[in-house]
Short mmCIF file of C-alpha atoms and ligand atoms in Angstrom, two decimals:
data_model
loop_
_atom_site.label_atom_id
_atom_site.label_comp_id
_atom_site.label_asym_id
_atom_site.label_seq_id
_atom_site.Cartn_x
_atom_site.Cartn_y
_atom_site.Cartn_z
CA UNK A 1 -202.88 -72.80 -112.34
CA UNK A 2 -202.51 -75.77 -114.92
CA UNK A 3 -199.88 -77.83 -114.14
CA UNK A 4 -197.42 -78.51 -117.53
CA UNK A 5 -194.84 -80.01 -115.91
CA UNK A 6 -194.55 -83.71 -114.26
CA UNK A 7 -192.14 -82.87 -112.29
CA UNK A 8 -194.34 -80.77 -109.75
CA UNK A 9 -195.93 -82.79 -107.01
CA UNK A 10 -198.80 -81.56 -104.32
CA UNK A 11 -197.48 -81.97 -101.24
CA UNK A 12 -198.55 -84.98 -99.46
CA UNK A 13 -197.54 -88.02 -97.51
CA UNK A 14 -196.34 -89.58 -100.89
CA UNK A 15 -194.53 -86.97 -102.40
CA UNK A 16 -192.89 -86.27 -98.52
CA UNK A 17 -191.80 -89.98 -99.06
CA UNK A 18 -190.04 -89.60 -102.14
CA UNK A 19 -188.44 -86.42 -101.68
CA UNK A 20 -186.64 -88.31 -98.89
CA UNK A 21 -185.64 -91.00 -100.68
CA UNK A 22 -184.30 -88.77 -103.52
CA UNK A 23 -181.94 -86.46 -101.28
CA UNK A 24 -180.94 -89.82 -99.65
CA UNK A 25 -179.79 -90.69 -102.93
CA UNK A 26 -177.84 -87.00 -103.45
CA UNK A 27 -180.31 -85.61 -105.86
CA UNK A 28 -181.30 -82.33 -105.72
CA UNK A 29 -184.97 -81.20 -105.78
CA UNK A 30 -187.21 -78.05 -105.53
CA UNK A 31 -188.69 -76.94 -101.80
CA UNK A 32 -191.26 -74.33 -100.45
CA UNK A 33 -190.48 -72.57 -97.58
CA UNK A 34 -192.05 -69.98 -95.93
CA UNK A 35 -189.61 -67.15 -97.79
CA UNK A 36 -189.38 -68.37 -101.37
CA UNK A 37 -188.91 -71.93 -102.94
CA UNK A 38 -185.55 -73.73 -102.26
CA UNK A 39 -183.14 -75.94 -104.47
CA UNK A 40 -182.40 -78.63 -101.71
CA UNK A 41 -179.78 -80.85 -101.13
CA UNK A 42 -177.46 -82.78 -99.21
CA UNK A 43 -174.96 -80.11 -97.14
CA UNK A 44 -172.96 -83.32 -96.08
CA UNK A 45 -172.57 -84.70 -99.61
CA UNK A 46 -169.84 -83.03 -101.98
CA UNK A 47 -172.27 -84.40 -105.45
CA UNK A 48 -175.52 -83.21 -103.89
CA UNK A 49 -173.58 -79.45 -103.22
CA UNK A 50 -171.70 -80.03 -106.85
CA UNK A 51 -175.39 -80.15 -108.23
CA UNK A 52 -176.73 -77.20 -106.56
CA UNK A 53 -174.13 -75.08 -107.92
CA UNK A 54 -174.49 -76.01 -111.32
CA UNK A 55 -177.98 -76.02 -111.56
CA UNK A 56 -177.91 -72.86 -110.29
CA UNK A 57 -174.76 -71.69 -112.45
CA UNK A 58 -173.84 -70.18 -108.82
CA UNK A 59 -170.59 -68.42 -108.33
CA UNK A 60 -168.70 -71.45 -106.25
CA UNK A 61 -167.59 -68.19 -103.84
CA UNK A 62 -170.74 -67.69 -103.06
CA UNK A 63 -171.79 -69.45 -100.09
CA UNK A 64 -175.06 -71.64 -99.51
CA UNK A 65 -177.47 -71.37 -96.30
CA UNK A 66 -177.91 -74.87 -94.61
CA UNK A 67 -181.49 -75.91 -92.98
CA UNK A 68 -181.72 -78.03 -89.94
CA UNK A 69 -185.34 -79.06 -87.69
CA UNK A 70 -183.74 -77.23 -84.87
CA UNK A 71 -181.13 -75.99 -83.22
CA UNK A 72 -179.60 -79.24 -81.51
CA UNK A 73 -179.25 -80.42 -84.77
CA UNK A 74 -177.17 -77.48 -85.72
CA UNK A 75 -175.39 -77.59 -82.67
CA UNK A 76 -172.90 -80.52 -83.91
CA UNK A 77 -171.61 -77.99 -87.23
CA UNK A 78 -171.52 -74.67 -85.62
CA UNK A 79 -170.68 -72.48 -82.99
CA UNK A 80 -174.25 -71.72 -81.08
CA UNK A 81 -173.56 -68.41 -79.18
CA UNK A 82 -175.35 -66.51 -76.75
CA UNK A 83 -176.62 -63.99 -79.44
CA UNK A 84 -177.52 -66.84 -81.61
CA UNK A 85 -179.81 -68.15 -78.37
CA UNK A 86 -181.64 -64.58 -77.84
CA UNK A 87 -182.66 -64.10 -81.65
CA UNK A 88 -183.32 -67.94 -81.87
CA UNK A 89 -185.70 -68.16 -79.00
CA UNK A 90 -188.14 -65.05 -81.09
CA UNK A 91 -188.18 -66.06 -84.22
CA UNK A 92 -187.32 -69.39 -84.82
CA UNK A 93 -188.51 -71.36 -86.99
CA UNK A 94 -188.82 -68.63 -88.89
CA UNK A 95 -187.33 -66.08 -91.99
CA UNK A 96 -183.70 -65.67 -90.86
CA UNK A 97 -180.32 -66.75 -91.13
CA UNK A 98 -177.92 -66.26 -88.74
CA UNK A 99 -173.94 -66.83 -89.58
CA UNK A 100 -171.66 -68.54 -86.82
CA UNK A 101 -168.36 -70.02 -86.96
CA UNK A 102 -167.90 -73.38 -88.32
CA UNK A 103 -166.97 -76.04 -86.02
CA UNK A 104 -163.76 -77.94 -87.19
CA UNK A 105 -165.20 -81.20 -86.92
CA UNK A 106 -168.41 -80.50 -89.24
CA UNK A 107 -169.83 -82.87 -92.17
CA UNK A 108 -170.70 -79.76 -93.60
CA UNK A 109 -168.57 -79.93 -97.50
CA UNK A 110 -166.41 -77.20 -97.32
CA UNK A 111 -168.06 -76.02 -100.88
CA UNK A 112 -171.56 -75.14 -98.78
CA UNK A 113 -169.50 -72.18 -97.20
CA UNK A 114 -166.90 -71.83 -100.24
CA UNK A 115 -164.54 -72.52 -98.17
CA UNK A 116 -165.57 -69.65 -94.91
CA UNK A 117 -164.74 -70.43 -91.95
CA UNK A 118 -168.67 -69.56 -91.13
CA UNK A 119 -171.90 -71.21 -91.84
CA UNK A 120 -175.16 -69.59 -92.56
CA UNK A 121 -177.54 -71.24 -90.73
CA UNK A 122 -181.64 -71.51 -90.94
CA UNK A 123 -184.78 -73.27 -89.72
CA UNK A 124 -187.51 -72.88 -92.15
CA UNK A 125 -190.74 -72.29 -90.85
CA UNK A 126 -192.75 -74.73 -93.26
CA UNK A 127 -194.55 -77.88 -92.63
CA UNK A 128 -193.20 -79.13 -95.95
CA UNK A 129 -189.36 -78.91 -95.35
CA UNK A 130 -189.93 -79.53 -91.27
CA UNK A 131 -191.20 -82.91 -91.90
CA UNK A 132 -188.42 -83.78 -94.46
CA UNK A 133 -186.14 -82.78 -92.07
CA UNK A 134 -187.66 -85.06 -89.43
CA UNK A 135 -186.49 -87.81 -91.99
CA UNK A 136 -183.32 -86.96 -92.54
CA UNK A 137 -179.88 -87.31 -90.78
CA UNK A 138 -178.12 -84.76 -92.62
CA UNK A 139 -179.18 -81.16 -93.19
CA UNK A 140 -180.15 -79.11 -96.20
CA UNK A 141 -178.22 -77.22 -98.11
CA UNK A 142 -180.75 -75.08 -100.38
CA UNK A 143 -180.41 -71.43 -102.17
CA UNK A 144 -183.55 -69.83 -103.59
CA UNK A 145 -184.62 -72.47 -106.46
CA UNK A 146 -183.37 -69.42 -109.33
CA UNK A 147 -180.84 -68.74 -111.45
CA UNK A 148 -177.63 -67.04 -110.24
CA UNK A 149 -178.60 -63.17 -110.06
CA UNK A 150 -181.79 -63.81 -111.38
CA UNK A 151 -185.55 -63.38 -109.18
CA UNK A 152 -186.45 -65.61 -106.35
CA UNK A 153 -189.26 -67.99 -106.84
CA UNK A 154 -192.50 -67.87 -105.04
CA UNK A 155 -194.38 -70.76 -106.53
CA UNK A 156 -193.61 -74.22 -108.21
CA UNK A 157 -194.72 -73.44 -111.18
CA UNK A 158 -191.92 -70.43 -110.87
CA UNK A 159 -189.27 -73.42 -110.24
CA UNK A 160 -190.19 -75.38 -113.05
CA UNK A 161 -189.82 -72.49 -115.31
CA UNK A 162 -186.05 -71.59 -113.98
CA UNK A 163 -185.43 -75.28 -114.61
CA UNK A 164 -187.40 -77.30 -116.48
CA UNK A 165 -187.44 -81.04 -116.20
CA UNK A 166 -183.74 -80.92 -114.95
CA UNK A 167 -184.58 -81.59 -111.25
CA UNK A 168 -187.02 -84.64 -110.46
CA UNK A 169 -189.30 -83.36 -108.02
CA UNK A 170 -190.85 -80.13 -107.13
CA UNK A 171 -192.64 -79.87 -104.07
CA UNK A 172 -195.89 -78.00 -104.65
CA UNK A 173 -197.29 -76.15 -101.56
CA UNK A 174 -199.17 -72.73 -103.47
CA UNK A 175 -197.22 -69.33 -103.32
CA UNK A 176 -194.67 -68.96 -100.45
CA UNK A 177 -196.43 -66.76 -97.63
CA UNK A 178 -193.72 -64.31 -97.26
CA UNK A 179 -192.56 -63.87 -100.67
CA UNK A 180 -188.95 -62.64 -99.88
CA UNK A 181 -185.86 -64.72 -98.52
CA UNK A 182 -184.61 -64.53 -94.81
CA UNK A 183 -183.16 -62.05 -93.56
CA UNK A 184 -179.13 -62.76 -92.82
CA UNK A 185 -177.65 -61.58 -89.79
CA UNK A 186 -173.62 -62.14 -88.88
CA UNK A 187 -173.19 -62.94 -85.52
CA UNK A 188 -169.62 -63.16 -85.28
CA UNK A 189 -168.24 -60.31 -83.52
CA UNK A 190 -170.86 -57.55 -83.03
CA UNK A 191 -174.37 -58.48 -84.49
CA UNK A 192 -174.81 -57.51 -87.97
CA UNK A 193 -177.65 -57.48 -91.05
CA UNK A 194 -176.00 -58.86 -93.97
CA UNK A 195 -179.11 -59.01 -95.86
CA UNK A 196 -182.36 -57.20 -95.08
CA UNK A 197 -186.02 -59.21 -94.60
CA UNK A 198 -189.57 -59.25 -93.17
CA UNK A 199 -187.76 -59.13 -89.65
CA UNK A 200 -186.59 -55.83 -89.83
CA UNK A 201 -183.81 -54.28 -87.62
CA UNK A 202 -185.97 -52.40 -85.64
CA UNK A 203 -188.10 -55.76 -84.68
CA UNK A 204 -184.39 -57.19 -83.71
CA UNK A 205 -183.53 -53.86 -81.92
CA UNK A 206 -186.26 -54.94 -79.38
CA UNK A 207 -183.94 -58.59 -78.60
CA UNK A 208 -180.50 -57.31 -79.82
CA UNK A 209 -178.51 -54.52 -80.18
CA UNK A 210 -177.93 -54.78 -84.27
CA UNK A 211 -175.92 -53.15 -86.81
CA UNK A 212 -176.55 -52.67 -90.38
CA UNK A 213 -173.45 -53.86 -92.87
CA UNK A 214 -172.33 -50.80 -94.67
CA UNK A 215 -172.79 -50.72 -98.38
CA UNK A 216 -169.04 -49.27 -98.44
CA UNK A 217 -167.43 -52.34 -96.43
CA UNK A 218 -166.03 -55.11 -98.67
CA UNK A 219 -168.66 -57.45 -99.64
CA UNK A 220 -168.57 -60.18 -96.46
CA UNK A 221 -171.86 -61.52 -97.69
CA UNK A 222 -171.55 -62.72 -101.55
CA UNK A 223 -175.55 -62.42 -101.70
CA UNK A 224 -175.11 -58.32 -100.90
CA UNK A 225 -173.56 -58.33 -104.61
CA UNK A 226 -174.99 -55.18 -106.79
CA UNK A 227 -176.44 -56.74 -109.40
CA UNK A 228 -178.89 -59.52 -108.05
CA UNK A 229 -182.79 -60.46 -108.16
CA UNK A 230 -182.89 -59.39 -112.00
CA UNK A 231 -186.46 -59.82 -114.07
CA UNK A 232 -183.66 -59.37 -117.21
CA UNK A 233 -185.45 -55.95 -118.12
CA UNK A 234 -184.25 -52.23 -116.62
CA UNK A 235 -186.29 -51.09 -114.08
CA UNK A 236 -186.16 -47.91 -113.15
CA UNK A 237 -187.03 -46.08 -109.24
CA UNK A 238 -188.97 -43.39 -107.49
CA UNK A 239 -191.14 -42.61 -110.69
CA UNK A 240 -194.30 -40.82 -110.84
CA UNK A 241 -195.75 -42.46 -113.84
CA UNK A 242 -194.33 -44.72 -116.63
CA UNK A 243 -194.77 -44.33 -120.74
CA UNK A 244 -195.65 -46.79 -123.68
CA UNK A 245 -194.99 -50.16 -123.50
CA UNK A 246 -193.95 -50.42 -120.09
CA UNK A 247 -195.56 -51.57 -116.53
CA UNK A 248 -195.85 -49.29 -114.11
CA UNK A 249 -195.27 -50.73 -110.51
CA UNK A 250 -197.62 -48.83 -107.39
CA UNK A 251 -198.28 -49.10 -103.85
CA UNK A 252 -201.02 -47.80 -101.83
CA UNK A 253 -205.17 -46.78 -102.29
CA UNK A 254 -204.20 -43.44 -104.39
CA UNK A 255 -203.27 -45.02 -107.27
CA UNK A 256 -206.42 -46.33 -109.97
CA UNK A 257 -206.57 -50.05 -111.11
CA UNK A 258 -204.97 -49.12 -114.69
CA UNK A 259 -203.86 -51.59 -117.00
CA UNK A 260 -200.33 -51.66 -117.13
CA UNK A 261 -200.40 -50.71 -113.47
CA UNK A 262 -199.60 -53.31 -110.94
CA UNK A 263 -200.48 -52.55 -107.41
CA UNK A 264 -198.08 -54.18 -104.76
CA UNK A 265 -200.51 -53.49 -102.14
CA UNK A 266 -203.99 -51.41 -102.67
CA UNK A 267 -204.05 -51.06 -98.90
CA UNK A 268 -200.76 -49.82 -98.31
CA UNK A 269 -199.16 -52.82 -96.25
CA UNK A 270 -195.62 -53.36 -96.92
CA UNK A 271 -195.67 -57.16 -95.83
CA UNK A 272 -198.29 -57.65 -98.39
CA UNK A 273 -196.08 -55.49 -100.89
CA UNK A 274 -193.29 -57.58 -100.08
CA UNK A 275 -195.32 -60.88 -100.54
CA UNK A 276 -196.00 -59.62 -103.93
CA UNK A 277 -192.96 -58.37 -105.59
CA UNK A 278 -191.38 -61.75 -106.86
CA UNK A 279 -194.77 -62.55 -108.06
CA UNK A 280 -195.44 -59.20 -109.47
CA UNK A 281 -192.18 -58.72 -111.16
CA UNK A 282 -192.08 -62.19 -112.45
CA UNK A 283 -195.51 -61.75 -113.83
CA UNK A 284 -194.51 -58.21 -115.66
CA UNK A 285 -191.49 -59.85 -117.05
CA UNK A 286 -193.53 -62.57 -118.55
CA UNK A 287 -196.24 -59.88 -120.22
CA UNK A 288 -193.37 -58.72 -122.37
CA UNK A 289 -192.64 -55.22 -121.12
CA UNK A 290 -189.96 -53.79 -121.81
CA UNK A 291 -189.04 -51.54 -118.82
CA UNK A 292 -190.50 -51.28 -115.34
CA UNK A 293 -191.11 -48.12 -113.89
CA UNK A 294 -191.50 -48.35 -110.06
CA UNK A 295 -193.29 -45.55 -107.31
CA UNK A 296 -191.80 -44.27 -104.16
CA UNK A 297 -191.91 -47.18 -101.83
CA UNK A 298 -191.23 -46.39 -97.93
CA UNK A 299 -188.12 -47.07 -96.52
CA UNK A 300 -189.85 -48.32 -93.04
CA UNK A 301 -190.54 -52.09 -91.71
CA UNK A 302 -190.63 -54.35 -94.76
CA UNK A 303 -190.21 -51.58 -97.30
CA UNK A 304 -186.73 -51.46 -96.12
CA UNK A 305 -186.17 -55.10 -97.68
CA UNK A 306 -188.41 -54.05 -100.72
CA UNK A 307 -186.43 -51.15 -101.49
CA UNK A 308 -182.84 -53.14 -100.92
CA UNK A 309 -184.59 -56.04 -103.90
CA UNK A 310 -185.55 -53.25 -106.18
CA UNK A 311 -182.45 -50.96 -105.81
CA UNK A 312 -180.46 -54.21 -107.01
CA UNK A 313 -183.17 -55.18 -109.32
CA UNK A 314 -182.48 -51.67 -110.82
CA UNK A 315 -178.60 -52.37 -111.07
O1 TXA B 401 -185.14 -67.37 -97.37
C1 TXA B 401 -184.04 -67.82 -97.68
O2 TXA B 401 -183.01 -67.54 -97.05
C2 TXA B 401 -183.99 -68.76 -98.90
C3 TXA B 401 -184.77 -70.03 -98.57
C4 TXA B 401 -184.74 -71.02 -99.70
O3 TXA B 401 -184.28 -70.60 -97.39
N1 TXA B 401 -182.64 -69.04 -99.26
C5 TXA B 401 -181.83 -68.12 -99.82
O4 TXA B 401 -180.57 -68.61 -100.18
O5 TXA B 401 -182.17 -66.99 -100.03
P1 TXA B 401 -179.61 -67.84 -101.18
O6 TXA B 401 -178.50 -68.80 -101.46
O7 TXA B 401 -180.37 -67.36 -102.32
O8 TXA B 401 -179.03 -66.67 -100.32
C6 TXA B 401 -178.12 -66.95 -99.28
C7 TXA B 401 -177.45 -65.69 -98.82
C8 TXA B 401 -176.49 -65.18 -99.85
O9 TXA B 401 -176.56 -63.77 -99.84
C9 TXA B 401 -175.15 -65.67 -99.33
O10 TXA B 401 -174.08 -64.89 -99.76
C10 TXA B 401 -175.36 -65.54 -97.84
O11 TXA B 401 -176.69 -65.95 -97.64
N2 TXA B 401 -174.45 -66.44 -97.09
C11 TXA B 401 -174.45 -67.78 -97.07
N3 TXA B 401 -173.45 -68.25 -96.29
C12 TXA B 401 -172.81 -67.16 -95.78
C13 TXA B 401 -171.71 -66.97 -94.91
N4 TXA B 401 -171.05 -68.00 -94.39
N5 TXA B 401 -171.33 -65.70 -94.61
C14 TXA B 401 -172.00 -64.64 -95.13
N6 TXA B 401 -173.06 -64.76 -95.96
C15 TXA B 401 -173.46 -66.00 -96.29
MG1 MG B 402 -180.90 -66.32 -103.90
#
């Protein structure tokens, strides 16, 4: 894809260097991880949060996820716990979050959590952010590089769209593998999914006895707001077909290449589905459609997560 921006770099030694040197500094700048691209900065510096925020026009009660290397890094802000240990030992580095109690002694600005006594915590599975990390000696603080409520970017080129030429540097590394963000689990009290991903409950099941959050609870988890991962046109669920001027969203082999049909995955594999539906909504969006019209997705492994986007998308 042509690059219009300056502001996107490949990723290399260079660009590693001065990505360092810029969150050093407290400036904020755009990150691919394995999920979707990051807005990254200091979780130790009050400007560096202050900047997230606003770029991001984020609710300030909505709390940020901060990155370490590993978990000995982590281990000086929060509250590592046996449960923590089980589900860290599978899948770490890797797509999840896991929330733990704050320790009272932490760097971490009190804005990062909005003012929780918890701390989302991740380890990004990238090579990107892992050896940025390595150069650091403060962790990241870093939503999904998008505007509040808007969809998650899965490319730098979908970064310097959301934003422009306001952050410096955007760390090209192609389109993020996974294509959705982490999945959040509470681990304060009885284990709990606050926010469904690629690691489904069942796959945590196997390591962990897990519960789901219930829809009817009072929001503990900002990010399980309604109204979220918008492409700013209605889209509409479990349709059979779609009408004039509008896309039409599939999944699986029985449904024809048709234009204005966009095919999640032709050979009916939800992680691929999943990979696709930033991209695929993004790219709909951008055609100048006016509605989306969406199939019957299943509600199994990944499609679980896919569903939870689109019913919010839908909202
Ligand atoms: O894959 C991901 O998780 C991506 C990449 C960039 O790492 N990040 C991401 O961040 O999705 P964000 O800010 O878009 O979503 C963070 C979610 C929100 O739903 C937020 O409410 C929740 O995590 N969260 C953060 N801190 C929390 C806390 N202390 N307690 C409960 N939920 C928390
Ligand atoms: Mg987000």
């Amino acid at each position: 894809m042509k690059n219009i921006y300056s502001n996107i770099f490949s990723f290399n030694k260079k660009t590693m260097h001065k990505s360092v040197v810029n969150l050093k500094k407290g400036n904020v700048i755009g990150l691919p991880t394995e999920t979707v691209y990051g807005l990254a900065g200091n979780a130790y510096s009050k400007i560096a949060v202050h900047k997230i925020f606003n770029l991001k026009k984020r609710p300030r009660k909505n709390p940020l996820i901060v990155h370490y290397l590993n978990y000995k890094h982590a281990d000086k802000d929060v509250v590592l716990n046996r449960h923590f240990y089980k589900l860290y030992k599978k899948f770490c580095p890797g797509p999840i979050t896991f929330v733990l109690r704050k320790k009272n002694k932490t760097k971490i600005q009190s804005s990062v959590t909005a003012k929780l006594n918890t701390v989302a915590i991740r380890f990004p599975n990238h090579k990107a952010i892992r050896s940025i990390l390595k150069k650091l000696n403060f962790p990241l603080a870093m939503p999904s590089a998008n505007l509040s409520s808007r969809l998650s970017p899965v490319s730098a080129q979908d970064v310097a769209d959301e934003f422009k030429t306001k952050i410096k540097i955007i760390v090209n590394s192609g389109k993020s593998k996974i294509g959705i963000e982490s999945t959040v689990v509470s681990l304060i009290g009885k284990p709990k999914i606050l926010r469904h991903g690629i690691i489904d409950a069942k796959t945590i099941n196997k390591i962990l006895k897990i519960g789901i959050l219930r829809k009817d609870l009072k929001i503990i988890s900002p990010g399980m707001l309604k109204k979220h991962y918008s492409p700013g046109i209605p889209v509409l669920l479990n349709q059979k077909k779609s009408e004039k001027n509008c896309a039409l969203i599939t999944f699986g082999r029985k449904y024809k290449d048709k234009t204005d049909c966009f095919n999640l995955s032709k050979k009916s594999d939800l992680k691929e589905a999943a990979s696709n539906l930033y991209k695929t909504l993004r790219k709909i969006k951008n055609q100048g459609y006016k509605k989306i019209y969406v199939v019957k997705i299943p509600k199994v492994g990944p499609g679980i997560a896919i569903n939870d986007r689109l019913e919010r998308a839908a909202n």
